[in-house]
Short mmCIF file of C-alpha atoms in Angstrom, two decimals:
data_model
loop_
_atom_site.label_atom_id
_atom_site.label_comp_id
_atom_site.label_asym_id
_atom_site.label_seq_id
_atom_site.Cartn_x
_atom_site.Cartn_y
_atom_site.Cartn_z
CA MET G 74 20.94 0.21 -6.61
CA LEU G 75 18.11 -1.79 -5.00
CA ALA G 76 17.42 -0.62 -1.47
CA ALA G 77 15.07 -2.39 0.90
CA MET G 78 12.59 0.02 2.46
CA PRO G 79 12.33 -0.05 6.26
CA PRO G 80 8.88 -0.80 7.66
CA GLU G 81 6.81 2.37 7.78
CA SER G 82 5.38 3.52 11.08
CA PRO G 83 1.69 2.69 11.36
CA LYS G 84 1.14 6.24 12.63
CA ARG G 85 2.33 7.80 9.38
CA PRO G 86 -0.31 8.24 6.67
CA GLN G 87 0.51 6.04 3.70
CA PRO G 88 0.44 7.35 0.12
CA GLY G 89 -3.13 6.96 -1.03
CA GLU G 90 -4.47 6.07 2.43
CA GLY G 91 -7.97 7.37 3.04
CA HIS G 92 -9.61 8.30 6.29
CA ILE G 93 -11.75 5.59 7.84
CA ARG G 94 -14.90 6.18 9.86
CA LYS G 95 -16.22 3.41 12.07
CA ARG G 96 -19.84 2.40 12.45
CA PRO G 97 -21.45 -0.66 14.09
CA SER G 98 -21.76 -2.54 10.79
CA GLY G 99 -18.16 -2.00 9.72
CA ARG G 100 -15.72 0.57 8.36
CA VAL G 101 -16.61 3.24 5.85
CA ARG G 102 -14.08 4.77 3.49
CA ASP G 103 -14.51 8.50 2.99
CA ARG G 104 -13.11 8.42 -0.54
CA GLY G 105 -11.84 6.18 -3.29
CA ASP G 106 -8.43 4.57 -3.42
CA ALA G 107 -5.60 6.95 -4.30
CA CYS G 108 -2.75 4.45 -4.00
CA PRO G 109 0.27 5.43 -6.14
CA GLY G 110 1.14 3.54 -9.29
CA ALA G 111 3.61 3.68 -12.13
CA LEU G 112 1.26 5.95 -14.08
CA LYS G 113 -0.40 7.71 -11.15
CA LEU G 114 2.47 9.37 -9.30
CA HIS G 115 2.37 10.48 -5.67
CA ARG G 116 3.85 13.81 -4.64
CA ALA G 117 6.23 13.35 -1.69
CA ASP G 118 8.64 15.64 0.14
CA ASP G 119 11.56 14.38 -1.95
CA GLY G 120 9.76 14.65 -5.29
CA ALA G 121 7.27 12.46 -7.10
CA LEU G 122 7.02 8.74 -6.30
CA ALA G 123 6.14 5.95 -8.74
CA ARG G 124 5.16 2.49 -7.50
CA LEU G 125 5.59 -0.35 -9.99
CA ARG G 126 3.70 -3.62 -9.51
CA LEU G 127 5.68 -6.78 -10.26
CA PRO G 128 3.00 -9.50 -10.18
CA THR G 129 5.36 -12.49 -10.34
CA GLY G 130 8.32 -10.83 -8.66
CA VAL G 131 10.55 -11.71 -11.61
CA LEU G 132 12.51 -9.28 -13.78
CA THR G 133 14.60 -9.92 -16.87
CA GLU G 134 18.10 -8.50 -17.18
CA ARG G 135 16.84 -5.96 -19.72
CA GLN G 136 14.04 -4.84 -17.41
CA ILE G 137 16.50 -4.34 -14.56
CA ARG G 138 18.68 -2.19 -16.80
CA VAL G 139 15.69 -0.10 -17.91
CA LEU G 140 14.63 0.46 -14.31
CA ALA G 141 18.15 1.42 -13.26
CA ASP G 142 18.36 3.87 -16.16
CA ALA G 143 14.97 5.36 -15.25
CA ALA G 144 16.06 5.82 -11.63
CA ASP G 145 19.30 7.50 -12.70
CA ARG G 146 17.82 9.78 -15.36
CA LEU G 147 14.47 10.64 -13.83
CA GLY G 148 14.78 10.04 -10.09
CA ASP G 149 17.22 9.90 -7.20
CA GLY G 150 19.19 6.95 -8.61
CA ARG G 151 17.69 4.32 -6.32
CA LEU G 152 15.15 1.52 -6.69
CA SER G 153 13.35 0.79 -3.42
CA LEU G 154 11.67 -2.52 -2.63
CA THR G 155 8.39 -2.39 -0.69
CA SER G 156 7.06 -4.96 1.76
CA ARG G 157 4.63 -6.15 -0.95
CA GLY G 158 7.36 -6.81 -3.50
CA ASN G 159 6.69 -3.66 -5.51
CA LEU G 160 9.40 -1.32 -6.73
CA GLU G 161 9.42 2.40 -6.03
CA LEU G 162 11.22 5.13 -7.90
CA ARG G 163 11.56 8.24 -5.76
CA GLY G 164 12.75 11.79 -6.24
CA LEU G 165 11.16 11.98 -9.68
CA GLY G 166 11.21 15.38 -11.33
CA GLU G 167 8.25 17.44 -12.44
CA GLY G 168 6.68 16.37 -15.71
CA CYS G 169 8.57 13.09 -16.09
CA GLY G 170 5.48 10.87 -16.00
CA LEU G 171 5.22 10.41 -19.77
CA ASP G 172 8.94 9.61 -20.12
CA LEU G 173 8.73 7.06 -17.31
CA ALA G 174 5.63 5.44 -18.78
CA GLU G 175 7.34 5.13 -22.17
CA LEU G 176 10.37 3.42 -20.64
CA LEU G 177 8.26 1.00 -18.59
CA ARG G 178 5.95 0.19 -21.48
CA GLY G 179 8.88 -0.50 -23.80
CA ALA G 180 10.32 -2.94 -21.25
CA GLY G 181 7.05 -4.85 -20.91
CA LEU G 182 6.47 -3.66 -17.36
CA LEU G 183 2.98 -2.25 -17.89
CA PRO G 184 -0.25 -4.04 -18.81
CA ALA G 185 -1.94 -3.38 -22.13
CA SER G 186 -4.76 -1.60 -20.28
CA GLU G 187 -3.60 1.34 -18.19
CA ALA G 188 -6.76 1.01 -16.08
CA HIS G 189 -5.41 -2.30 -14.72
CA GLU G 190 -1.96 -1.02 -13.75
CA ARG G 191 -2.58 -0.50 -10.03
CA ILE G 192 -4.65 -3.65 -9.35
CA ARG G 193 -1.85 -6.16 -10.12
CA ASN G 194 -0.95 -6.50 -6.44
CA MET G 195 0.55 -9.93 -5.96
CA VAL G 196 3.27 -11.47 -3.82
CA VAL G 197 4.77 -14.80 -4.89
CA SER G 198 7.13 -17.07 -2.95
CA PRO G 199 10.64 -15.92 -3.96
CA LEU G 200 11.86 -19.49 -4.54
CA ALA G 201 8.69 -20.70 -6.26
CA GLY G 202 9.06 -23.32 -8.96
CA PRO G 203 7.71 -23.14 -12.50
CA GLY G 204 4.25 -24.45 -11.58
CA VAL G 205 3.59 -21.76 -8.99
CA GLN G 206 5.10 -19.08 -11.22
CA ALA G 207 2.81 -20.20 -14.04
CA ALA G 208 -0.23 -19.90 -11.77
CA ALA G 209 0.82 -16.37 -10.80
CA ARG G 210 1.30 -15.36 -14.44
CA GLU G 211 -2.11 -16.73 -15.38
CA LEU G 212 -3.78 -14.94 -12.47
CA ASP G 213 -2.18 -11.68 -13.61
CA ALA G 214 -3.40 -12.29 -17.16
CA LEU G 215 -6.94 -12.95 -15.92
CA LEU G 216 -6.91 -9.81 -13.79
CA CYS G 217 -5.87 -7.71 -16.77
CA ALA G 218 -8.39 -9.33 -19.12
CA ARG G 219 -11.52 -8.50 -17.11
CA ALA G 220 -13.03 -5.02 -17.12
CA TRP G 221 -14.65 -5.49 -13.69
CA THR G 222 -11.32 -6.05 -11.93
CA THR G 223 -10.55 -2.32 -12.25
CA GLY G 224 -13.00 -1.96 -9.36
CA LEU G 225 -10.40 -3.50 -7.02
CA SER G 226 -8.42 -1.01 -4.97
CA GLY G 227 -4.70 -0.47 -5.27
CA ARG G 228 -4.32 -2.21 -1.91
CA PHE G 229 -6.27 -5.42 -2.54
CA LEU G 230 -3.60 -8.12 -2.31
CA PHE G 231 -3.18 -11.60 -3.80
CA ALA G 232 -0.58 -14.10 -2.55
CA VAL G 233 0.66 -17.19 -4.39
CA ASP G 234 2.58 -19.40 -1.97
CA ASP G 235 4.65 -22.41 -3.05
CA GLY G 236 3.66 -24.34 0.08
CA ARG G 237 6.32 -23.24 2.50
CA GLY G 238 4.06 -20.57 4.01
CA ASP G 239 6.32 -17.57 3.47
CA VAL G 240 3.89 -15.28 1.66
CA ALA G 241 0.76 -16.96 3.04
CA ALA G 242 1.65 -15.24 6.32
CA LEU G 243 1.46 -11.74 4.83
CA GLY G 244 -2.27 -11.31 5.33
CA ALA G 245 -3.29 -11.12 1.68
CA ASP G 246 -6.95 -10.79 0.80
CA VAL G 247 -6.84 -13.88 -1.43
CA THR G 248 -4.16 -16.57 -1.09
CA LEU G 249 -3.31 -19.58 -3.24
CA LEU G 250 -1.24 -22.09 -1.25
CA ALA G 251 0.34 -24.90 -3.26
CA ALA G 252 -0.47 -28.41 -2.00
CA GLU G 253 1.45 -31.68 -2.32
CA ASP G 254 -1.04 -33.10 -4.82
CA ASP G 255 -0.24 -30.34 -7.36
CA GLY G 256 -3.45 -28.60 -6.37
CA PHE G 257 -3.89 -25.40 -4.37
CA LEU G 258 -5.65 -24.31 -1.24
CA LEU G 259 -7.61 -21.09 -1.79
CA THR G 260 -8.10 -18.97 1.32
CA ALA G 261 -10.22 -15.82 1.55
CA ALA G 262 -12.47 -14.25 4.19
CA GLY G 263 -11.61 -16.87 6.79
CA ARG G 264 -12.49 -19.85 4.60
CA ALA G 265 -10.47 -22.35 2.59
CA TYR G 266 -11.16 -24.54 -0.45
CA ARG G 267 -9.22 -27.29 -2.19
CA ILE G 268 -8.78 -26.42 -5.86
CA ALA G 269 -7.27 -28.37 -8.74
CA GLY G 270 -4.04 -26.82 -9.99
CA PRO G 271 -5.31 -25.68 -13.41
CA ASP G 272 -8.31 -23.96 -11.77
CA ALA G 273 -6.35 -22.03 -9.14
CA PRO G 274 -6.03 -18.69 -11.01
CA ALA G 275 -9.74 -18.66 -11.90
CA ALA G 276 -10.57 -19.51 -8.28
CA ALA G 277 -8.57 -16.54 -6.98
CA LEU G 278 -10.34 -14.31 -9.48
CA ALA G 279 -13.73 -15.63 -8.32
CA ALA G 280 -12.86 -14.78 -4.71
CA ALA G 281 -11.98 -11.23 -5.77
CA ARG G 282 -15.33 -10.94 -7.51
CA ALA G 283 -17.08 -12.14 -4.36
CA PHE G 284 -15.35 -9.32 -2.50
CA LEU G 285 -16.45 -6.65 -4.97
CA THR G 286 -20.04 -7.91 -4.84
CA ALA G 287 -20.01 -7.87 -1.03
CA ALA G 288 -18.41 -4.41 -0.96
CA GLU G 289 -21.05 -3.02 -3.30
CA THR G 290 -23.83 -4.52 -1.19
CA ALA G 291 -22.33 -3.17 2.04
CA GLY G 292 -21.85 0.30 0.57
CA THR G 293 -18.84 0.96 2.81
CA GLY G 294 -16.29 1.69 0.10
CA ALA G 295 -14.07 -1.12 1.43
CA TRP G 296 -10.67 -1.48 -0.17
CA ARG G 297 -9.87 -4.86 1.42
CA ILE G 298 -11.77 -7.87 2.74
CA ALA G 299 -10.93 -7.07 6.37
CA GLU G 300 -12.75 -3.74 6.00
CA LEU G 301 -16.04 -5.41 5.10
CA PRO G 302 -18.70 -5.80 7.79
CA ASP G 303 -17.85 -8.94 9.82
CA ALA G 304 -14.50 -9.11 7.98
CA GLY G 305 -16.13 -10.49 4.86
CA HIS G 306 -17.64 -13.61 6.42
CA GLU G 307 -20.80 -13.02 4.38
CA MET G 308 -18.89 -13.06 1.08
CA ASP G 309 -20.36 -15.60 -1.32
CA VAL G 310 -17.07 -17.20 -2.34
CA THR G 311 -18.72 -20.60 -2.80
CA GLY G 312 -21.30 -19.17 -5.18
CA GLN G 313 -18.74 -17.27 -7.24
CA LEU G 314 -16.58 -20.39 -7.56
CA ALA G 315 -19.59 -22.32 -8.85
CA ARG G 316 -20.47 -19.57 -11.32
CA ALA G 317 -16.88 -19.61 -12.57
CA GLY G 318 -17.11 -23.37 -13.14
CA VAL G 319 -14.45 -24.12 -10.52
CA ALA G 320 -14.81 -27.35 -8.54
CA ALA G 321 -14.01 -26.54 -4.92
CA ALA G 322 -14.09 -28.63 -1.75
CA PRO G 323 -14.27 -26.84 1.63
CA ALA G 324 -11.15 -27.40 3.73
CA PRO G 325 -9.78 -26.36 7.12
CA VAL G 326 -8.05 -22.99 7.10
CA PRO G 327 -4.32 -23.71 7.45
CA PRO G 328 -2.34 -22.07 10.25
CA THR G 329 0.06 -19.38 9.11
CA ARG G 330 3.51 -18.94 10.50
CA SER G 331 4.74 -15.61 11.78
CA CYS G 332 6.50 -13.28 9.34
CA ALA G 333 8.98 -12.30 12.05
#
């Protein structure tokens, strides 16, 4: 059973949420990211919770069956969908982590590197065509192939939008918005760039690297771009794109429609 999760109250602490202290130059995280994952379970009132990232939002029939079986045998029998397109298994019993990991790994639902499991945060337009899906898959592959990407928090979010603006409105840290010319518009830290289609995944990765560099320089422990001093406006996205060999032309930031 797939149950949509109701929006959580902003007053409730989220699993893995750290305390934030404010200072004139920006926010400072008191500790590292503790966001739940499929391998790093969160203890809740109703048992352990596992959060599974689905980078492209697509599951095969076999994967759905494996997840349903895992929910029935190890949890409360339900699969819950989060606002970021992740799946949660709740009510998990004590000591079931290894069994769950084995099931997920056998179904191809975990990356080869366990260190990359929680950083595959990506929302993709539900009705995206093959070109947009391919870009999302390549971005996921690039994320999992770079050692430095494990420095991203479990809350840093990518969005790959097919041009209709549905997931571009979700406030992701880095967004790829498909354009009519088969290219993409990359948006991050309040700036936008026109990118050729084949370069879009590498461009998104370069923007993420610009964030990590800015976060390290700021020393604030930021998990997301909005937490950087001046909301990341000093991020060197242009420089990182050039270093990645991605041709990028500055463009106006597109308006985003409301998610309501």
